[in-house]
Amino acid sequence: MNDKIRVRFAPSPTGYLHVGGLRTALYNYLFACKNDGTFILRIEDTDRKRYVEGAVESLLNTLDIVGIHHDEGPVYQSERTELYQKYARKLLDDGNAYKCFCTQDDLEKMRGEQRANNRDVRYDGRCRHLTEKEVQKNIEAGNPYVIRAKIPQEDSVSFDDVIRGEIKFAWKMVEDQVLIKSDGYPTYHLACVVDDHEMGITHIIRGEEWVTSCPKHIFLYRSFGWDEPVYAHLPLLLNPDKSKLSKRQGDVAVEDFLKKGYLPEALVNYVALLGWNPGDDREMFSIDELQKEFSLARIGKAGAVFDLEKLKWMNGLYIRQLPTEILAEKLKTYFIEAKIDISDEGKYLKVINFAKERINLLPEIIEQSEMFYRDLDLSKADHSIIRDETSKQMFQYWIDELSANAEPDSEFVSTLVKKTTEKLGVKGKKLYFPLRLALYGKEHGPNIPQLIAILGQDESIKRFEQLLEL
Ligand code: GLU
């Protein structure tokens, strides 16, 4: 027997990749890596009405960027309709499915009546009872039909879920699910079960919202006489207020997170912790480490809160972990966009090295570094500080001292600070606020040696002179 683990990620290409989808893909991928299994990518594109042009390309690209690589596929369900039809015929032949000729109008009327009578709204199975002759007549008349599962009407079905334990459903709560639509395409339910079987999927790891589909799927497995896979349904993703995580694209699309300046490594690390934990308080994991540590046994049942603030914080840690040269390369596009001249490579690296401590998202780099490149905006500054006589004397003193030193290093500047106190009698706020305003545009911020090290001799002198000219 081949007991090699085979898992799949089976997205429907209806737009963007939701963070929940990223988590499902990641857990399947990690589970396969950890167990030396196979990870298959399957595109569930049989719902032609919801198909979005370009969605598959974007999905493949995003998975590639975040480092989730499939071993087999992508397999497109839309290219396999004959296979699903073959199995639908088998269900019909075996009496496990039936043709349903109900029109949209019929169905709406039925639902209206069910609602009016406070009954559960669900297909009532009226076409189950059509005779062979009636079916034939409908077909000859060219009436369109769907194929529905003949779900048992008594007893219940139960199955084990690795994460949730035993799950039980009464059959009478399960609708006679449409398996083949009138356009000949299968529904998700049939295509999913047929493919999971044909592809030898051993474990189905997916979001909790699919639990209610399991009875329909198990009905199909049992009708075909196939082995059932192991199920693992992942806990819901929640907003911090414990409501179900937003579906609004800008808030949850992985593509948008990447555009907003989240690093793929940080996203993967954060998403890995939405349901799974390592059993201790470690939080930083590279994808390689996750491949070694991941296990289904360490996934909890409780909903996992998607906390954007925490993700941002983690992204900041990842930014700071990057070597300055690599980060500087990544950030160039933001400077080009902001029309900031970064041709002085030495200064640019110093700026990045300084500003990376202060950002959590890549685009924030501009607001943390433009003061080193652009004329300072002092319109909101306290001008009494700048115009103060002692401040002016201090600026002049610094111009003179800096002029004599081409490369004012930190030691030189620290000494200069001390000398300023001795010579002009200024210290504390009276010393630091004017200097910082002159060099950085704000009273509070980094220390003076650091600022001068970044700006260099010429630019520092220029900034003091500009204030004296005010
Ligand atoms: N196509 C389904 C989705 O969009 C797949 C569900 C499953 O994994 O069975 O999530």
Tab-separated table of C-alpha atoms and ligand atoms in Angstrom:
chain	number	residue	atom	x	y	z
A	1	MET	CA	0.000	0.000	0.000
A	2	ASN	CA	1.185	3.495	-0.802
A	3	ASP	CA	0.792	5.445	2.396
A	4	LYS	CA	2.652	8.524	1.287
A	5	ILE	CA	0.939	11.706	2.343
A	6	ARG	CA	-0.738	13.699	-0.418
A	7	VAL	CA	-2.440	17.024	0.227
A	8	ARG	CA	-3.835	19.760	-1.925
A	9	PHE	CA	-4.685	23.443	-1.990
A	10	ALA	CA	-7.802	23.911	-4.081
A	11	PRO	CA	-8.653	27.582	-4.534
A	12	SER	CA	-11.462	28.892	-6.705
A	13	PRO	CA	-10.089	31.638	-8.932
A	14	THR	CA	-12.693	34.210	-8.001
A	15	GLY	CA	-10.366	37.129	-7.391
A	16	TYR	CA	-7.589	37.564	-4.911
A	17	LEU	CA	-5.907	35.281	-2.363
A	18	HIS	CA	-7.503	35.839	1.053
A	19	VAL	CA	-5.219	35.551	4.108
A	20	GLY	CA	-7.373	32.573	5.102
A	21	GLY	CA	-6.498	30.978	1.765
A	22	LEU	CA	-2.846	31.710	2.400
A	23	ARG	CA	-3.085	29.927	5.745
A	24	THR	CA	-4.763	26.885	4.142
A	25	ALA	CA	-2.122	26.750	1.406
A	26	LEU	CA	0.669	27.180	3.936
A	27	TYR	CA	-0.539	24.476	6.331
A	28	ASN	CA	-0.984	21.986	3.483
A	29	TYR	CA	2.450	22.843	2.159
A	30	LEU	CA	4.098	22.585	5.585
A	31	PHE	CA	2.339	19.324	6.348
A	32	ALA	CA	3.619	17.859	3.079
A	33	CYS	CA	7.171	19.130	3.694
A	34	LYS	CA	7.264	17.842	7.234
A	35	ASN	CA	6.039	14.374	6.231
A	36	ASP	CA	7.907	14.025	2.982
A	37	GLY	CA	4.571	14.115	1.192
A	38	THR	CA	3.285	15.685	-2.002
A	39	PHE	CA	1.577	19.055	-2.232
A	40	ILE	CA	-0.778	19.495	-5.164
A	41	LEU	CA	-2.286	22.701	-6.498
A	42	ARG	CA	-5.751	22.327	-7.961
A	43	ILE	CA	-7.694	25.173	-9.510
A	44	GLU	CA	-11.413	24.764	-8.843
A	45	ASP	CA	-12.713	26.729	-11.782
A	46	THR	CA	-15.956	24.982	-12.634
A	47	ASP	CA	-18.135	27.852	-11.486
A	48	ARG	CA	-17.926	29.740	-14.744
A	49	LYS	CA	-20.103	32.592	-13.462
A	50	ARG	CA	-17.650	33.470	-10.708
A	51	TYR	CA	-14.533	33.053	-12.811
A	52	VAL	CA	-12.296	36.143	-12.787
A	53	GLU	CA	-9.857	36.771	-15.619
A	54	GLY	CA	-6.247	36.913	-14.406
A	55	ALA	CA	-7.033	35.469	-10.981
A	56	VAL	CA	-5.074	32.251	-11.564
A	57	GLU	CA	-1.942	34.064	-12.753
A	58	SER	CA	-2.089	36.369	-9.761
A	59	LEU	CA	-2.575	33.426	-7.407
A	60	LEU	CA	0.364	31.475	-8.835
A	61	ASN	CA	2.516	34.557	-8.622
A	62	THR	CA	1.554	35.280	-5.020
A	63	LEU	CA	2.193	31.705	-3.870
A	64	ASP	CA	5.568	31.853	-5.551
A	65	ILE	CA	6.477	35.147	-3.842
A	66	VAL	CA	5.622	33.833	-0.386
A	67	GLY	CA	7.573	30.636	-1.015
A	68	ILE	CA	4.772	28.057	-1.178
A	69	HIS	CA	5.755	25.741	-4.004
A	70	HIS	CA	3.608	22.890	-5.304
A	71	ASP	CA	4.938	19.484	-6.342
A	72	GLU	CA	2.129	18.688	-8.763
A	73	GLY	CA	-0.261	20.815	-10.788
A	74	PRO	CA	-1.811	23.171	-11.249
A	75	VAL	CA	-4.656	20.884	-12.284
A	76	TYR	CA	-7.634	22.736	-13.751
A	77	GLN	CA	-11.015	21.234	-13.019
A	78	SER	CA	-12.579	22.930	-16.032
A	79	GLU	CA	-10.474	20.600	-18.205
A	80	ARG	CA	-11.812	17.478	-16.537
A	81	THR	CA	-15.570	17.746	-17.010
A	82	GLU	CA	-15.789	14.379	-18.765
A	83	LEU	CA	-14.374	12.691	-15.721
A	84	TYR	CA	-17.008	14.214	-13.446
A	85	GLN	CA	-19.772	13.323	-15.870
A	86	LYS	CA	-18.584	9.739	-15.979
A	87	TYR	CA	-18.866	9.514	-12.209
A	88	ALA	CA	-22.226	11.286	-12.192
A	89	ARG	CA	-23.534	8.630	-14.594
A	90	LYS	CA	-22.307	5.963	-12.239
A	91	LEU	CA	-24.225	7.569	-9.379
A	92	LEU	CA	-27.357	7.678	-11.544
A	93	ASP	CA	-26.913	4.040	-12.586
A	94	ASP	CA	-26.479	2.938	-8.990
A	95	GLY	CA	-29.517	4.885	-7.822
A	96	ASN	CA	-27.463	7.303	-5.719
A	97	ALA	CA	-28.388	10.364	-7.762
A	98	TYR	CA	-31.315	11.572	-9.847
A	99	LYS	CA	-32.166	14.058	-12.544
A	100	CYS	CA	-34.029	17.139	-11.408
A	101	PHE	CA	-35.991	19.211	-13.911
A	102	CYS	CA	-37.167	21.913	-11.526
A	103	THR	CA	-36.921	25.377	-13.039
A	104	GLN	CA	-35.681	28.468	-11.205
A	105	ASP	CA	-39.320	29.495	-10.823
A	106	ASP	CA	-40.247	26.128	-9.312
A	107	LEU	CA	-37.403	26.405	-6.828
A	108	GLU	CA	-38.238	29.954	-5.832
A	109	LYS	CA	-41.841	29.077	-5.292
A	110	MET	CA	-40.869	26.073	-3.183
A	111	ARG	CA	-38.549	28.176	-1.039
A	112	GLY	CA	-41.180	30.875	-0.627
A	113	GLU	CA	-43.619	28.305	0.707
A	114	GLN	CA	-41.027	26.810	3.037
A	115	ARG	CA	-40.276	30.238	4.439
A	116	ALA	CA	-43.946	31.043	4.828
A	117	ASN	CA	-44.432	27.822	6.791
A	118	ASN	CA	-41.331	28.379	8.898
A	119	ARG	CA	-39.701	25.272	7.523
A	120	ASP	CA	-36.028	24.827	6.710
A	121	VAL	CA	-35.332	26.121	3.247
A	122	ARG	CA	-33.939	23.200	1.319
A	123	TYR	CA	-34.716	21.285	-1.877
A	124	ASP	CA	-37.648	19.023	-1.021
A	125	GLY	CA	-36.639	16.141	-3.263
A	126	ARG	CA	-39.741	16.269	-5.472
A	127	CYS	CA	-37.869	14.988	-8.558
A	128	ARG	CA	-36.673	11.897	-6.667
A	129	HIS	CA	-40.022	10.379	-7.389
A	130	LEU	CA	-40.215	10.952	-11.144
A	131	THR	CA	-40.858	7.722	-13.020
A	132	GLU	CA	-38.581	6.510	-15.800
A	133	LYS	CA	-41.251	7.635	-18.261
A	134	GLU	CA	-41.550	11.147	-16.819
A	135	VAL	CA	-37.790	11.580	-16.959
A	136	GLN	CA	-37.774	10.431	-20.572
A	137	LYS	CA	-40.577	12.821	-21.493
A	138	ASN	CA	-38.734	15.782	-19.974
A	139	ILE	CA	-35.567	14.905	-21.833
A	140	GLU	CA	-37.411	14.551	-25.129
A	141	ALA	CA	-39.019	17.929	-24.536
A	142	GLY	CA	-35.485	19.350	-24.190
A	143	ASN	CA	-36.035	20.470	-20.592
A	144	PRO	CA	-32.763	21.312	-18.895
A	145	TYR	CA	-31.892	19.346	-15.777
A	146	VAL	CA	-29.383	19.073	-12.989
A	147	ILE	CA	-28.183	15.901	-11.294
A	148	ARG	CA	-28.722	15.743	-7.561
A	149	ALA	CA	-27.381	13.431	-4.868
A	150	LYS	CA	-29.963	11.106	-3.336
A	151	ILE	CA	-29.021	11.801	0.255
A	152	PRO	CA	-30.361	9.304	2.824
A	153	GLN	CA	-33.365	10.622	4.705
A	154	GLU	CA	-32.892	8.741	7.965
A	155	ASP	CA	-30.162	8.269	10.541
A	156	SER	CA	-27.017	10.304	10.778
A	157	VAL	CA	-23.471	10.423	9.566
A	158	SER	CA	-20.415	10.944	11.697
A	159	PHE	CA	-16.759	11.328	10.968
A	160	ASP	CA	-13.539	12.190	12.780
A	161	ASP	CA	-11.763	15.453	12.338
A	162	VAL	CA	-8.144	15.644	13.504
A	163	ILE	CA	-8.732	19.078	14.974
A	164	ARG	CA	-12.376	19.007	15.999
A	165	GLY	CA	-12.876	15.403	17.046
A	166	GLU	CA	-16.060	13.521	16.174
A	167	ILE	CA	-18.572	15.465	14.075
A	168	LYS	CA	-22.096	14.211	13.543
A	169	PHE	CA	-24.886	15.369	11.207
A	170	ALA	CA	-28.437	14.115	10.866
A	171	TRP	CA	-28.987	13.150	7.227
A	172	LYS	CA	-32.285	14.923	7.170
A	173	MET	CA	-30.429	18.225	7.603
A	174	VAL	CA	-28.509	17.602	4.395
A	175	GLU	CA	-29.914	18.781	1.080
A	176	ASP	CA	-30.012	16.705	-2.089
A	177	GLN	CA	-26.975	18.548	-3.391
A	178	VAL	CA	-26.703	19.450	-7.066
A	179	LEU	CA	-23.730	17.535	-8.491
A	180	ILE	CA	-23.918	18.435	-12.184
A	181	LYS	CA	-25.402	21.772	-13.221
A	182	SER	CA	-27.566	22.318	-16.272
A	183	ASP	CA	-24.529	23.655	-18.151
A	184	GLY	CA	-22.878	20.235	-17.734
A	185	TYR	CA	-20.249	21.527	-15.311
A	186	PRO	CA	-19.950	19.791	-11.950
A	187	THR	CA	-20.535	21.648	-8.720
A	188	TYR	CA	-17.705	22.024	-6.235
A	189	HIS	CA	-18.935	19.025	-4.242
A	190	LEU	CA	-18.735	16.410	-6.976
A	191	ALA	CA	-15.572	17.753	-8.587
A	192	CYS	CA	-13.841	18.021	-5.221
A	193	VAL	CA	-14.594	14.443	-4.151
A	194	VAL	CA	-13.789	12.930	-7.548
A	195	ASP	CA	-10.495	14.792	-7.717
A	196	ASP	CA	-9.496	14.129	-4.143
A	197	HIS	CA	-10.009	10.442	-4.866
A	198	GLU	CA	-8.371	10.441	-8.305
A	199	MET	CA	-5.389	12.384	-6.996
A	200	GLY	CA	-4.979	10.075	-4.029
A	201	ILE	CA	-5.412	12.864	-1.474
A	202	THR	CA	-4.866	11.427	2.000
A	203	HIS	CA	-5.525	14.504	4.169
A	204	ILE	CA	-7.941	17.344	3.560
A	205	ILE	CA	-6.803	20.450	5.401
A	206	ARG	CA	-9.110	23.422	4.835
A	207	GLY	CA	-11.137	26.128	6.563
A	208	GLU	CA	-13.870	25.387	9.065
A	209	GLU	CA	-16.506	26.780	6.706
A	210	TRP	CA	-16.315	23.516	4.775
A	211	VAL	CA	-17.313	21.258	7.692
A	212	THR	CA	-20.961	21.353	6.645
A	213	SER	CA	-19.992	20.045	3.208
A	214	CYS	CA	-18.491	16.890	4.687
A	215	PRO	CA	-21.729	14.876	4.886
A	216	LYS	CA	-22.315	15.470	1.183
A	217	HIS	CA	-18.771	14.416	0.420
A	218	ILE	CA	-18.899	11.365	2.652
A	219	PHE	CA	-22.129	10.340	0.959
A	220	LEU	CA	-20.250	10.385	-2.344
A	221	TYR	CA	-17.230	8.481	-0.999
A	222	ARG	CA	-19.521	5.806	0.355
A	223	SER	CA	-21.624	5.645	-2.815
A	224	PHE	CA	-18.494	5.038	-4.865
A	225	GLY	CA	-17.051	2.669	-2.280
A	226	TRP	CA	-13.935	4.809	-1.877
A	227	ASP	CA	-11.755	5.275	1.226
A	228	GLU	CA	-12.450	8.519	3.032
A	229	PRO	CA	-9.565	10.933	3.579
A	230	VAL	CA	-8.491	12.284	6.956
A	231	TYR	CA	-10.164	15.618	7.661
A	232	ALA	CA	-8.596	18.606	9.425
A	233	HIS	CA	-10.759	21.729	9.500
A	234	LEU	CA	-8.882	24.874	10.489
A	235	PRO	CA	-10.354	27.302	13.029
A	236	LEU	CA	-12.103	30.445	11.832
A	237	LEU	CA	-10.153	33.655	11.399
A	238	LEU	CA	-11.572	36.487	13.495
A	239	ASN	CA	-11.293	40.245	13.752
A	240	PRO	CA	-9.987	41.512	17.120
A	241	ASP	CA	-13.636	42.059	18.172
A	242	LYS	CA	-14.165	38.307	17.517
A	243	SER	CA	-16.422	38.853	14.487
A	244	LYS	CA	-15.664	36.815	11.380
A	245	LEU	CA	-12.690	38.226	9.508
A	246	SER	CA	-13.649	40.792	6.923
A	247	LYS	CA	-14.026	39.755	3.330
A	248	ARG	CA	-13.273	43.230	2.059
A	249	GLN	CA	-10.458	42.864	-0.386
A	250	GLY	CA	-8.178	45.699	0.765
A	251	ASP	CA	-8.182	44.311	4.281
A	252	VAL	CA	-7.464	40.663	3.604
A	253	ALA	CA	-5.946	40.207	0.145
A	254	VAL	CA	-2.424	38.844	0.281
A	255	GLU	CA	-1.571	40.736	-2.916
A	256	ASP	CA	-2.527	43.979	-1.188
A	257	PHE	CA	-0.479	43.206	1.906
A	258	LEU	CA	2.550	42.749	-0.327
A	259	LYS	CA	1.792	46.010	-2.127
A	260	LYS	CA	1.473	47.835	1.180
A	261	GLY	CA	5.012	46.872	2.113
A	262	TYR	CA	4.667	43.710	4.178
A	263	LEU	CA	7.542	41.301	3.638
A	264	PRO	CA	6.555	37.820	2.414
A	265	GLU	CA	8.591	36.212	5.208
A	266	ALA	CA	6.758	38.215	7.873
A	267	LEU	CA	3.345	37.439	6.395
A	268	VAL	CA	4.103	33.719	6.273
A	269	ASN	CA	5.425	33.746	9.832
A	270	TYR	CA	2.412	35.619	11.142
A	271	VAL	CA	-0.148	33.550	9.226
A	272	ALA	CA	1.500	30.310	10.394
A	273	LEU	CA	0.584	31.269	13.960
A	274	LEU	CA	-3.127	31.717	13.186
A	275	GLY	CA	-4.279	28.439	14.679
A	276	TRP	CA	-1.005	26.576	14.988
A	277	ASN	CA	1.516	27.101	17.805
A	278	PRO	CA	4.890	25.521	18.504
A	279	GLY	CA	3.968	24.516	22.069
A	280	ASP	CA	6.125	27.214	23.640
A	281	ASP	CA	6.333	30.978	23.382
A	282	ARG	CA	8.526	31.261	20.313
A	283	GLU	CA	7.050	33.474	17.629
A	284	MET	CA	9.716	33.986	15.005
A	285	PHE	CA	9.841	31.222	12.407
A	286	SER	CA	11.346	31.099	8.965
A	287	ILE	CA	9.521	28.929	6.461
A	288	ASP	CA	12.346	26.356	6.755
A	289	GLU	CA	11.846	26.162	10.512
A	290	LEU	CA	8.101	25.851	10.042
A	291	GLN	CA	8.649	22.938	7.678
A	292	LYS	CA	10.431	21.120	10.469
A	293	GLU	CA	8.112	22.037	13.326
A	294	PHE	CA	4.620	22.043	11.875
A	295	SER	CA	2.091	19.431	12.973
A	296	LEU	CA	-1.678	19.068	12.779
A	297	ALA	CA	-1.686	18.040	16.428
A	298	ARG	CA	-0.704	21.573	17.428
A	299	ILE	CA	-3.639	23.302	15.734
A	300	GLY	CA	-6.321	24.552	18.117
A	301	LYS	CA	-10.083	24.575	17.724
A	302	ALA	CA	-10.658	28.122	18.898
A	303	GLY	CA	-10.997	30.928	16.365
A	304	ALA	CA	-7.727	32.725	15.648
A	305	VAL	CA	-7.644	36.512	15.842
A	306	PHE	CA	-6.063	38.246	12.898
A	307	ASP	CA	-4.408	41.222	14.540
A	308	LEU	CA	-3.099	43.717	12.017
A	309	GLU	CA	-1.109	45.577	14.671
A	310	LYS	CA	0.756	42.421	15.593
A	311	LEU	CA	1.440	41.661	11.942
A	312	LYS	CA	2.839	45.184	11.513
A	313	TRP	CA	5.021	44.769	14.578
A	314	MET	CA	6.346	41.467	13.264
A	315	ASN	CA	6.949	43.019	9.867
A	316	GLY	CA	9.060	45.657	11.603
A	317	LEU	CA	11.177	42.929	13.213
A	318	TYR	CA	11.706	41.300	9.823
A	319	ILE	CA	12.668	44.640	8.283
A	320	ARG	CA	15.261	45.202	11.003
A	321	GLN	CA	16.653	41.700	10.539
A	322	LEU	CA	17.510	42.370	6.908
A	323	PRO	CA	21.094	43.403	6.191
A	324	THR	CA	21.115	47.134	5.447
A	325	GLU	CA	22.425	46.674	1.884
A	326	ILE	CA	19.618	44.293	0.969
A	327	LEU	CA	16.969	46.442	2.569
A	328	ALA	CA	18.403	49.527	0.869
A	329	GLU	CA	18.023	47.812	-2.508
A	330	LYS	CA	14.393	46.882	-1.785
A	331	LEU	CA	13.587	50.435	-0.725
A	332	LYS	CA	15.027	52.250	-3.736
A	333	THR	CA	11.729	52.258	-5.613
A	334	TYR	CA	10.061	54.259	-2.841
A	335	PHE	CA	12.722	56.963	-3.082
A	336	ILE	CA	12.489	57.070	-6.849
A	337	GLU	CA	8.725	57.425	-6.571
A	338	ALA	CA	9.132	60.222	-4.014
A	339	LYS	CA	11.633	61.890	-6.380
A	340	ILE	CA	14.416	61.863	-3.787
A	341	ASP	CA	17.960	61.803	-5.149
A	342	ILE	CA	19.799	58.945	-3.459
A	343	SER	CA	22.835	58.926	-5.733
A	344	ASP	CA	25.169	59.465	-2.757
A	345	GLU	CA	25.372	55.762	-1.887
A	346	GLY	CA	27.287	56.281	1.364
A	347	LYS	CA	24.725	58.711	2.711
A	348	TYR	CA	21.852	56.526	1.484
A	349	LEU	CA	23.121	53.516	3.431
A	350	LYS	CA	23.516	55.622	6.565
A	351	VAL	CA	19.978	56.939	6.170
A	352	ILE	CA	18.553	53.426	5.734
A	353	ASN	CA	20.520	52.107	8.653
A	354	PHE	CA	19.079	54.880	10.809
A	355	ALA	CA	15.492	54.857	9.502
A	356	LYS	CA	14.976	51.092	9.460
A	357	GLU	CA	14.762	51.169	13.248
A	358	ARG	CA	11.730	53.409	12.955
A	359	ILE	CA	9.493	51.670	10.421
A	360	ASN	CA	7.137	48.708	10.384
A	361	LEU	CA	6.113	48.946	6.731
A	362	LEU	CA	8.419	49.545	3.795
A	363	PRO	CA	6.731	52.732	2.461
A	364	GLU	CA	7.129	54.385	5.876
A	365	ILE	CA	10.789	54.750	4.981
A	366	ILE	CA	10.088	58.031	3.190
A	367	GLU	CA	8.635	59.877	6.170
A	368	GLN	CA	11.524	58.627	8.298
A	369	SER	CA	14.238	59.708	5.910
A	370	GLU	CA	13.081	62.598	3.759
A	371	MET	CA	14.380	65.106	6.331
A	372	PHE	CA	17.891	64.083	5.405
A	373	TYR	CA	17.282	64.979	1.782
A	374	ARG	CA	14.753	67.783	1.614
A	375	ASP	CA	14.721	71.316	2.959
A	376	LEU	CA	13.266	71.169	6.425
A	377	ASP	CA	9.765	72.402	6.937
A	378	LEU	CA	10.031	74.622	10.004
A	379	SER	CA	6.646	76.265	9.594
A	380	LYS	CA	5.307	74.462	12.647
A	381	ALA	CA	8.478	74.790	14.754
A	382	ASP	CA	8.787	77.049	17.776
A	383	HIS	CA	10.574	80.024	16.181
A	384	SER	CA	11.475	81.631	19.478
A	385	ILE	CA	13.979	78.805	19.931
A	386	ILE	CA	15.580	79.448	16.562
A	387	ARG	CA	15.684	83.229	16.910
A	388	ASP	CA	17.043	83.141	20.431
A	389	GLU	CA	20.395	84.992	20.633
A	390	THR	CA	22.174	82.114	22.371
A	391	SER	CA	20.873	79.696	19.742
A	392	LYS	CA	22.257	81.902	17.008
A	393	GLN	CA	25.655	82.075	18.723
A	394	MET	CA	25.579	78.321	19.035
A	395	PHE	CA	24.792	77.821	15.349
A	396	GLN	CA	27.687	80.084	14.388
A	397	TYR	CA	30.009	78.247	16.778
A	398	TRP	CA	29.020	74.906	15.237
A	399	ILE	CA	29.537	76.237	11.718
A	400	ASP	CA	33.045	77.304	12.647
A	401	GLU	CA	33.927	74.067	14.379
A	402	LEU	CA	32.440	71.845	11.681
A	403	SER	CA	34.188	73.782	8.954
A	404	ALA	CA	37.464	72.654	10.474
A	405	ASN	CA	36.521	68.999	10.387
A	406	ALA	CA	35.749	67.258	7.106
A	407	GLU	CA	34.449	64.072	8.683
A	408	PRO	CA	32.743	64.938	11.926
A	409	ASP	CA	32.512	61.570	13.657
A	410	SER	CA	30.548	60.784	16.745
A	411	GLU	CA	33.439	61.408	19.112
A	412	PHE	CA	34.142	64.822	17.627
A	413	VAL	CA	30.496	65.848	17.876
A	414	SER	CA	30.133	64.609	21.468
A	415	THR	CA	33.140	66.682	22.421
A	416	LEU	CA	31.688	69.654	20.576
A	417	VAL	CA	28.510	69.354	22.632
A	418	LYS	CA	30.568	69.520	25.842
A	419	LYS	CA	32.613	72.427	24.555
A	420	THR	CA	29.416	74.294	23.672
A	421	THR	CA	28.224	74.053	27.252
A	422	GLU	CA	31.550	75.283	28.547
A	423	LYS	CA	31.809	78.150	26.103
A	424	LEU	CA	28.222	79.385	25.872
A	425	GLY	CA	26.804	78.096	29.120
A	426	VAL	CA	23.902	76.236	27.393
A	427	LYS	CA	22.796	72.740	28.249
A	428	GLY	CA	19.767	70.457	28.267
A	429	LYS	CA	16.762	71.558	26.176
A	430	LYS	CA	18.360	74.909	25.365
A	431	LEU	CA	21.164	73.060	23.701
A	432	TYR	CA	19.467	70.083	22.104
A	433	PHE	CA	16.203	71.578	20.847
A	434	PRO	CA	17.746	74.267	18.637
A	435	LEU	CA	20.376	71.862	17.269
A	436	ARG	CA	17.802	69.252	16.470
A	437	LEU	CA	15.445	71.755	14.895
A	438	ALA	CA	18.260	72.964	12.700
A	439	LEU	CA	19.417	69.526	11.590
A	440	TYR	CA	16.274	67.392	11.746
A	441	GLY	CA	13.305	69.769	11.759
A	442	LYS	CA	11.971	68.527	15.099
A	443	GLU	CA	12.862	69.194	18.723
A	444	HIS	CA	12.750	65.527	19.611
A	445	GLY	CA	14.450	62.696	17.801
A	446	PRO	CA	17.805	61.059	17.360
A	447	ASN	CA	20.965	62.244	19.073
A	448	ILE	CA	23.053	64.991	17.524
A	449	PRO	CA	26.171	62.913	16.692
A	450	GLN	CA	23.968	60.471	14.791
A	451	LEU	CA	22.328	63.274	12.811
A	452	ILE	CA	25.617	64.883	11.862
A	453	ALA	CA	27.106	61.525	10.905
A	454	ILE	CA	24.294	61.050	8.396
A	455	LEU	CA	24.201	64.584	7.039
A	456	GLY	CA	27.960	65.045	6.787
A	457	GLN	CA	29.965	68.237	7.100
A	458	ASP	CA	28.599	70.300	4.180
A	459	GLU	CA	24.925	69.594	4.670
A	460	SER	CA	25.140	70.184	8.449
A	461	ILE	CA	26.842	73.543	7.941
A	462	LYS	CA	24.285	74.460	5.264
A	463	ARG	CA	21.417	73.729	7.643
A	464	PHE	CA	22.864	75.938	10.386
A	465	GLU	CA	23.463	78.732	7.885
A	466	GLN	CA	19.894	78.552	6.628
A	467	LEU	CA	18.620	79.137	10.134
A	468	LEU	CA	20.940	82.078	10.681
A	469	GLU	CA	19.571	83.615	7.483
A	470	LEU	CA	15.975	83.280	8.635
B	1	GLU	N1	-12.537	25.587	-3.893
B	1	GLU	C1	-12.748	25.572	-2.491
B	1	GLU	C2	-12.297	26.930	-1.971
B	1	GLU	O1	-12.382	27.859	-2.693
B	1	GLU	C3	-11.964	24.436	-1.885
B	1	GLU	C4	-12.515	23.895	-0.611
B	1	GLU	C5	-11.795	22.596	-0.241
B	1	GLU	O2	-10.611	22.702	0.101
B	1	GLU	O3	-12.381	21.545	-0.344
B	1	GLU	O4	-11.886	27.133	-0.874
